[in-house]
mmCIF file of C-alpha atoms in Angstrom:
data_model
loop_
_atom_site.group_PDB
_atom_site.id
_atom_site.type_symbol
_atom_site.label_atom_id
_atom_site.label_comp_id
_atom_site.label_asym_id
_atom_site.label_seq_id
_atom_site.Cartn_x
_atom_site.Cartn_y
_atom_site.Cartn_z
ATOM 1 C CA MET A 1 -26.631 71.120 36.487
ATOM 2 C CA SER A 2 -23.954 69.176 34.600
ATOM 3 C CA SER A 3 -26.543 66.931 32.923
ATOM 4 C CA ARG A 4 -28.479 70.009 31.766
ATOM 5 C CA LEU A 5 -25.335 71.547 30.255
ATOM 6 C CA ALA A 6 -24.579 68.260 28.519
ATOM 7 C CA SER A 7 -28.090 68.162 27.059
ATOM 8 C CA ILE A 8 -27.790 71.742 25.811
ATOM 9 C CA SER A 9 -24.402 71.039 24.204
ATOM 10 C CA ARG A 10 -25.766 67.952 22.427
ATOM 11 C CA ARG A 11 -28.698 69.923 21.013
ATOM 12 C CA ALA A 12 -26.386 72.711 19.842
ATOM 13 C CA LEU A 13 -24.053 70.205 18.241
ATOM 14 C CA SER A 14 -26.910 68.470 16.421
ATOM 15 C CA ARG A 15 -28.007 71.796 14.926
ATOM 16 C CA ARG A 16 -24.526 72.570 13.612
ATOM 17 C CA ILE A 17 -23.756 69.098 12.194
ATOM 18 C CA PRO A 18 -26.495 67.396 10.131
ATOM 19 C CA LEU A 19 -27.134 63.769 10.983
ATOM 20 C CA GLY A 20 -24.867 61.518 8.906
ATOM 21 C CA ALA A 21 -22.747 64.399 7.613
ATOM 22 C CA ARG A 22 -19.574 62.884 9.075
ATOM 23 C CA SER A 23 -20.286 59.233 8.497
ATOM 24 C CA VAL A 24 -17.687 57.239 6.607
ATOM 25 C CA GLN A 25 -18.453 54.200 4.488
ATOM 26 C CA VAL A 26 -15.662 51.635 4.417
ATOM 27 C CA ALA A 27 -15.337 48.425 2.453
ATOM 28 C CA ALA A 28 -15.593 46.334 5.624
ATOM 29 C CA ASP A 29 -19.168 47.566 6.111
ATOM 30 C CA SER A 30 -20.265 45.829 2.918
ATOM 31 C CA THR A 31 -18.489 42.519 3.565
ATOM 32 C CA LYS A 32 -21.118 39.755 3.640
ATOM 33 C CA LEU A 33 -21.264 36.284 5.110
ATOM 34 C CA SER A 34 -21.635 33.688 2.384
ATOM 35 C CA SER A 35 -21.920 30.891 4.932
ATOM 36 C CA GLU A 36 -22.637 30.929 8.647
ATOM 37 C CA PRO A 37 -19.703 30.404 11.041
ATOM 38 C CA GLY A 38 -19.844 27.321 13.244
ATOM 39 C CA GLU A 39 -17.119 25.927 15.489
ATOM 40 C CA PRO A 40 -14.012 28.109 16.092
ATOM 41 C CA SER A 41 -11.918 25.918 13.783
ATOM 42 C CA GLN A 42 -14.615 25.436 11.131
ATOM 43 C CA PRO A 43 -14.011 27.459 7.931
ATOM 44 C CA PHE A 44 -16.694 29.792 6.661
ATOM 45 C CA THR A 45 -16.817 32.109 3.652
ATOM 46 C CA VAL A 46 -17.099 35.881 3.485
ATOM 47 C CA THR A 47 -17.610 37.907 0.321
ATOM 48 C CA LEU A 48 -15.624 41.133 0.150
ATOM 49 C CA ASP A 49 -16.780 44.424 -1.352
ATOM 50 C CA ASN A 50 -16.562 44.698 -5.145
ATOM 51 C CA ASN A 51 -14.041 47.554 -4.827
ATOM 52 C CA THR A 52 -11.678 45.643 -2.536
ATOM 53 C CA PHE A 53 -9.211 44.793 -5.317
ATOM 54 C CA LYS A 54 -8.280 46.549 -8.529
ATOM 55 C CA GLY A 55 -5.936 45.095 -11.100
ATOM 56 C CA TYR A 56 -4.030 46.757 -13.917
ATOM 57 C CA ARG A 57 -3.350 44.399 -16.812
ATOM 58 C CA THR A 58 -3.811 41.497 -14.438
ATOM 59 C CA GLU A 59 -6.603 39.524 -12.875
ATOM 60 C CA ALA A 60 -7.725 40.793 -9.482
ATOM 61 C CA PRO A 61 -7.985 38.284 -6.623
ATOM 62 C CA GLY A 62 -11.320 36.638 -5.937
ATOM 63 C CA LEU A 63 -13.754 38.256 -3.541
ATOM 64 C CA GLU A 64 -14.687 35.107 -1.605
ATOM 65 C CA VAL A 65 -12.373 34.356 1.308
ATOM 66 C CA SER A 66 -12.423 31.321 3.577
ATOM 67 C CA VAL A 67 -11.562 31.997 7.230
ATOM 68 C CA THR A 68 -12.240 30.609 10.690
ATOM 69 C CA LYS A 69 -13.102 32.252 13.979
ATOM 70 C CA GLU A 70 -9.693 31.187 15.266
ATOM 71 C CA ASN A 71 -8.015 32.952 12.324
ATOM 72 C CA LEU A 72 -9.905 36.174 12.902
ATOM 73 C CA MET A 73 -9.299 36.224 16.655
ATOM 74 C CA GLU A 74 -5.587 35.496 16.213
ATOM 75 C CA TRP A 75 -5.194 38.254 13.623
ATOM 76 C CA TYR A 76 -7.105 40.706 15.812
ATOM 77 C CA LYS A 77 -4.882 39.890 18.806
ATOM 78 C CA GLN A 78 -1.757 40.336 16.693
ATOM 79 C CA MET A 79 -2.940 43.671 15.290
ATOM 80 C CA THR A 80 -3.857 44.923 18.760
ATOM 81 C CA LEU A 81 -0.491 43.838 20.125
ATOM 82 C CA MET A 82 1.365 45.595 17.305
ATOM 83 C CA ARG A 83 -0.663 48.778 17.906
ATOM 84 C CA LYS A 84 0.180 48.741 21.617
ATOM 85 C CA MET A 85 3.861 48.232 20.850
ATOM 86 C CA GLU A 86 3.941 51.169 18.450
ATOM 87 C CA GLN A 87 2.053 53.388 20.889
ATOM 88 C CA ALA A 88 4.605 52.527 23.571
ATOM 89 C CA ALA A 89 7.438 53.361 21.164
ATOM 90 C CA GLY A 90 5.764 56.664 20.308
ATOM 91 C CA ALA A 91 5.438 57.557 23.991
ATOM 92 C CA MET A 92 9.115 56.794 24.585
ATOM 93 C CA TYR A 93 10.091 58.883 21.567
ATOM 94 C CA GLN A 94 8.083 61.847 22.836
ATOM 95 C CA ALA A 95 9.751 61.413 26.231
ATOM 96 C CA LYS A 96 13.133 61.685 24.423
ATOM 97 C CA LEU A 97 14.144 58.179 25.491
ATOM 98 C CA ILE A 98 14.582 57.162 21.851
ATOM 99 C CA ARG A 99 17.373 59.268 20.404
ATOM 100 C CA GLY A 100 17.357 58.156 16.792
ATOM 101 C CA PHE A 101 14.710 57.775 14.107
ATOM 102 C CA CYS A 102 11.410 56.196 15.083
ATOM 103 C CA HIS A 103 9.176 55.349 12.122
ATOM 104 C CA LEU A 104 5.907 54.051 13.571
ATOM 105 C CA ALA A 105 3.370 51.817 11.821
ATOM 106 C CA VAL A 106 0.308 52.920 13.772
ATOM 107 C CA GLY A 107 -2.735 52.254 11.604
ATOM 108 C CA GLN A 108 -0.849 49.840 9.345
ATOM 109 C CA GLU A 109 -1.000 46.756 11.553
ATOM 110 C CA ALA A 110 -3.257 44.855 9.155
ATOM 111 C CA ILE A 111 -0.549 44.971 6.466
ATOM 112 C CA SER A 112 2.117 43.181 8.473
ATOM 113 C CA VAL A 113 -0.321 40.745 10.101
ATOM 114 C CA GLY A 114 -1.919 39.948 6.740
ATOM 115 C CA PHE A 115 1.422 39.343 5.060
ATOM 116 C CA HIS A 116 2.675 37.178 7.898
ATOM 117 C CA SER A 117 -0.474 35.039 7.936
ATOM 118 C CA ALA A 118 -0.133 34.336 4.203
ATOM 119 C CA MET A 119 3.598 33.562 4.253
ATOM 120 C CA ALA A 120 5.258 30.233 4.891
ATOM 121 C CA LYS A 121 7.635 29.914 7.832
ATOM 122 C CA ASP A 122 10.799 30.113 5.687
ATOM 123 C CA ASP A 123 9.586 32.785 3.246
ATOM 124 C CA LYS A 124 11.614 36.008 3.275
ATOM 125 C CA LEU A 125 10.515 39.652 3.427
ATOM 126 C CA ILE A 126 12.291 42.975 3.061
ATOM 127 C CA THR A 127 10.727 46.432 3.242
ATOM 128 C CA SER A 128 11.431 50.120 3.782
ATOM 129 C CA TYR A 129 10.147 52.256 6.651
ATOM 130 C CA ARG A 130 7.705 51.347 9.462
ATOM 131 C CA CYS A 131 8.965 47.822 9.845
ATOM 132 C CA HIS A 132 8.632 47.164 13.601
ATOM 133 C CA PRO A 133 5.594 44.833 13.340
ATOM 134 C CA PHE A 134 7.285 42.771 10.614
ATOM 135 C CA ALA A 135 10.340 42.339 12.846
ATOM 136 C CA VAL A 136 8.217 40.911 15.658
ATOM 137 C CA LEU A 137 5.976 38.707 13.528
ATOM 138 C CA ARG A 138 8.814 37.222 11.479
ATOM 139 C CA GLY A 139 10.658 35.829 14.479
ATOM 140 C CA GLY A 140 11.592 38.764 16.689
ATOM 141 C CA THR A 141 10.200 39.976 20.007
ATOM 142 C CA ILE A 142 8.582 43.153 21.280
ATOM 143 C CA THR A 143 11.304 43.428 23.894
ATOM 144 C CA GLY A 144 13.927 43.134 21.183
ATOM 145 C CA VAL A 145 12.353 45.893 19.081
ATOM 146 C CA LEU A 146 11.833 48.348 21.944
ATOM 147 C CA ALA A 147 15.303 47.675 23.346
ATOM 148 C CA GLU A 148 16.746 48.302 19.883
ATOM 149 C CA LEU A 149 14.953 51.639 19.669
ATOM 150 C CA LEU A 150 16.407 52.549 23.065
ATOM 151 C CA GLY A 151 19.909 51.598 21.943
ATOM 152 C CA ARG A 152 20.237 48.784 24.475
ATOM 153 C CA GLN A 153 22.275 45.601 24.268
ATOM 154 C CA ALA A 154 19.067 43.540 24.505
ATOM 155 C CA GLY A 155 17.931 44.934 21.148
ATOM 156 C CA MET A 156 17.597 42.693 18.111
ATOM 157 C CA SER A 157 20.685 44.339 16.594
ATOM 158 C CA ASN A 158 22.425 44.875 19.945
ATOM 159 C CA GLY A 159 21.229 48.455 20.060
ATOM 160 C CA LYS A 160 23.201 49.492 16.975
ATOM 161 C CA GLY A 161 20.515 49.303 14.277
ATOM 162 C CA GLY A 162 17.719 51.568 15.441
ATOM 163 C CA SER A 163 14.268 51.774 13.929
ATOM 164 C CA MET A 164 14.966 50.130 10.572
ATOM 165 C CA HIS A 165 18.020 47.898 10.801
ATOM 166 C CA ILE A 166 16.315 45.046 12.651
ATOM 167 C CA PHE A 167 16.733 41.525 11.306
ATOM 168 C CA THR A 168 15.623 37.919 11.765
ATOM 169 C CA PRO A 169 16.415 34.834 9.669
ATOM 170 C CA THR A 170 13.330 35.575 7.535
ATOM 171 C CA PHE A 171 13.120 39.369 7.811
ATOM 172 C CA PHE A 172 15.778 41.582 6.283
ATOM 173 C CA GLY A 173 14.857 44.871 7.864
ATOM 174 C CA GLY A 174 13.730 48.235 6.693
ATOM 175 C CA ASN A 175 15.844 50.331 4.330
ATOM 176 C CA GLY A 176 16.240 54.095 4.482
ATOM 177 C CA ILE A 177 17.490 54.521 0.913
ATOM 178 C CA VAL A 178 14.460 54.857 -1.335
ATOM 179 C CA GLY A 179 14.087 51.690 -3.402
ATOM 180 C CA ALA A 180 17.205 50.010 -1.986
ATOM 181 C CA GLN A 181 15.231 47.061 -0.670
ATOM 182 C CA VAL A 182 14.168 45.975 -4.152
ATOM 183 C CA PRO A 183 17.586 44.867 -5.509
ATOM 184 C CA LEU A 184 18.407 43.445 -2.085
ATOM 185 C CA GLY A 185 15.197 41.434 -2.231
ATOM 186 C CA ALA A 186 16.191 40.161 -5.667
ATOM 187 C CA GLY A 187 19.514 39.038 -4.223
ATOM 188 C CA ILE A 188 17.837 37.254 -1.322
ATOM 189 C CA ALA A 189 15.531 35.416 -3.708
ATOM 190 C CA PHE A 190 18.416 34.497 -6.006
ATOM 191 C CA ALA A 191 20.390 33.087 -3.068
ATOM 192 C CA ASP A 192 17.484 30.858 -2.083
ATOM 193 C CA LYS A 193 17.043 29.715 -5.659
ATOM 194 C CA TYR A 194 20.775 28.990 -5.937
ATOM 195 C CA MET A 195 20.466 26.749 -2.864
ATOM 196 C CA ASN A 196 17.343 25.048 -4.290
ATOM 197 C CA LYS A 197 15.061 26.289 -1.511
ATOM 198 C CA ASP A 198 11.324 26.214 -2.169
ATOM 199 C CA THR A 199 10.603 29.657 -0.716
ATOM 200 C CA ALA A 200 9.155 32.999 -1.726
ATOM 201 C CA THR A 201 10.709 36.431 -1.181
ATOM 202 C CA PHE A 202 8.619 39.584 -0.834
ATOM 203 C CA ALA A 203 10.150 42.994 -1.575
ATOM 204 C CA LEU A 204 7.837 45.813 -0.478
ATOM 205 C CA TYR A 205 8.164 49.346 -1.820
ATOM 206 C CA GLY A 206 6.023 52.459 -2.156
ATOM 207 C CA ASP A 207 5.187 54.834 -4.975
ATOM 208 C CA GLY A 208 8.149 57.025 -4.014
ATOM 209 C CA ALA A 209 10.476 54.232 -5.145
ATOM 210 C CA ALA A 210 8.532 53.380 -8.284
ATOM 211 C CA ASN A 211 10.722 55.589 -10.522
ATOM 212 C CA GLN A 212 14.105 54.575 -9.107
ATOM 213 C CA GLY A 213 16.606 53.181 -11.595
ATOM 214 C CA GLN A 214 17.757 50.426 -9.268
ATOM 215 C CA VAL A 215 14.172 49.158 -9.033
ATOM 216 C CA PHE A 216 13.943 48.660 -12.813
ATOM 217 C CA GLU A 217 17.411 47.118 -12.894
ATOM 218 C CA ALA A 218 16.283 44.632 -10.241
ATOM 219 C CA PHE A 219 13.213 43.835 -12.336
ATOM 220 C CA ASN A 220 15.419 43.080 -15.338
ATOM 221 C CA MET A 221 17.800 40.883 -13.366
ATOM 222 C CA ALA A 222 14.931 39.020 -11.729
ATOM 223 C CA SER A 223 13.259 38.340 -15.074
ATOM 224 C CA ARG A 224 16.466 36.777 -16.394
ATOM 225 C CA THR A 225 17.593 34.775 -13.376
ATOM 226 C CA ILE A 226 14.945 34.245 -10.712
ATOM 227 C CA TYR A 227 11.861 33.789 -12.851
ATOM 228 C CA SER A 228 13.638 31.449 -15.266
ATOM 229 C CA SER A 229 12.710 28.498 -13.022
ATOM 230 C CA LEU A 230 9.225 28.520 -11.542
ATOM 231 C CA VAL A 231 9.877 25.314 -9.645
ATOM 232 C CA SER A 232 12.055 26.905 -6.969
ATOM 233 C CA THR A 233 12.068 30.435 -5.617
ATOM 234 C CA HIS A 234 9.549 33.087 -6.582
ATOM 235 C CA LEU A 235 10.195 36.801 -6.055
ATOM 236 C CA PHE A 236 7.285 39.155 -5.547
ATOM 237 C CA PHE A 237 7.675 42.917 -5.927
ATOM 238 C CA LEU A 238 4.780 44.596 -4.149
ATOM 239 C CA LEU A 239 3.896 48.252 -4.594
ATOM 240 C CA GLY A 240 1.947 49.665 -1.634
#
């Protein structure tokens, strides 16, 4: 009886929704192998979709990317781990175990994993909201993040920082004030340059911060101090 009802429901559903009406085409579908993968550590080339990158008054990155099976598996494991962590945090928030803010990055795992994989060990990063994965990848722990959200002593900021104020030697937390991370990022980069460190600093911000006065002031200061020597520290402002 149940199988008959299931068959009837499938036929009714197919009449209401035309085949392919809800299909979604994503850029990953059109990514092509330029060379066949071999051993896990052997690099191979993939060609990304033509619409993957768009540049405004600048050259867009190339579409051919060299990766290995080991790279892809490691990134997939990291993204899955970050998703599970954020789902656990969301469940604890809904259970009212997390009493403060809880800005989750569910669905944005590829951003933090991609950044981390492209950064050197001593490179610095500062961002705004949804920073939990960055905190783990840049030297923290899942236990430290979840304990911080719960306000426990075992948290990365001893339970006093909450969802955004989590820090490591190479990660300078999220910032609740719109655009505040940009001048802070400029200061971090300037400090490294002052100490002759060959590092890069990444300051991430969104379109909501793109019209903030402090952002443009940081741009001006960076152009006069940090960018004056391209041998040492480079500062990258990244609009997401």
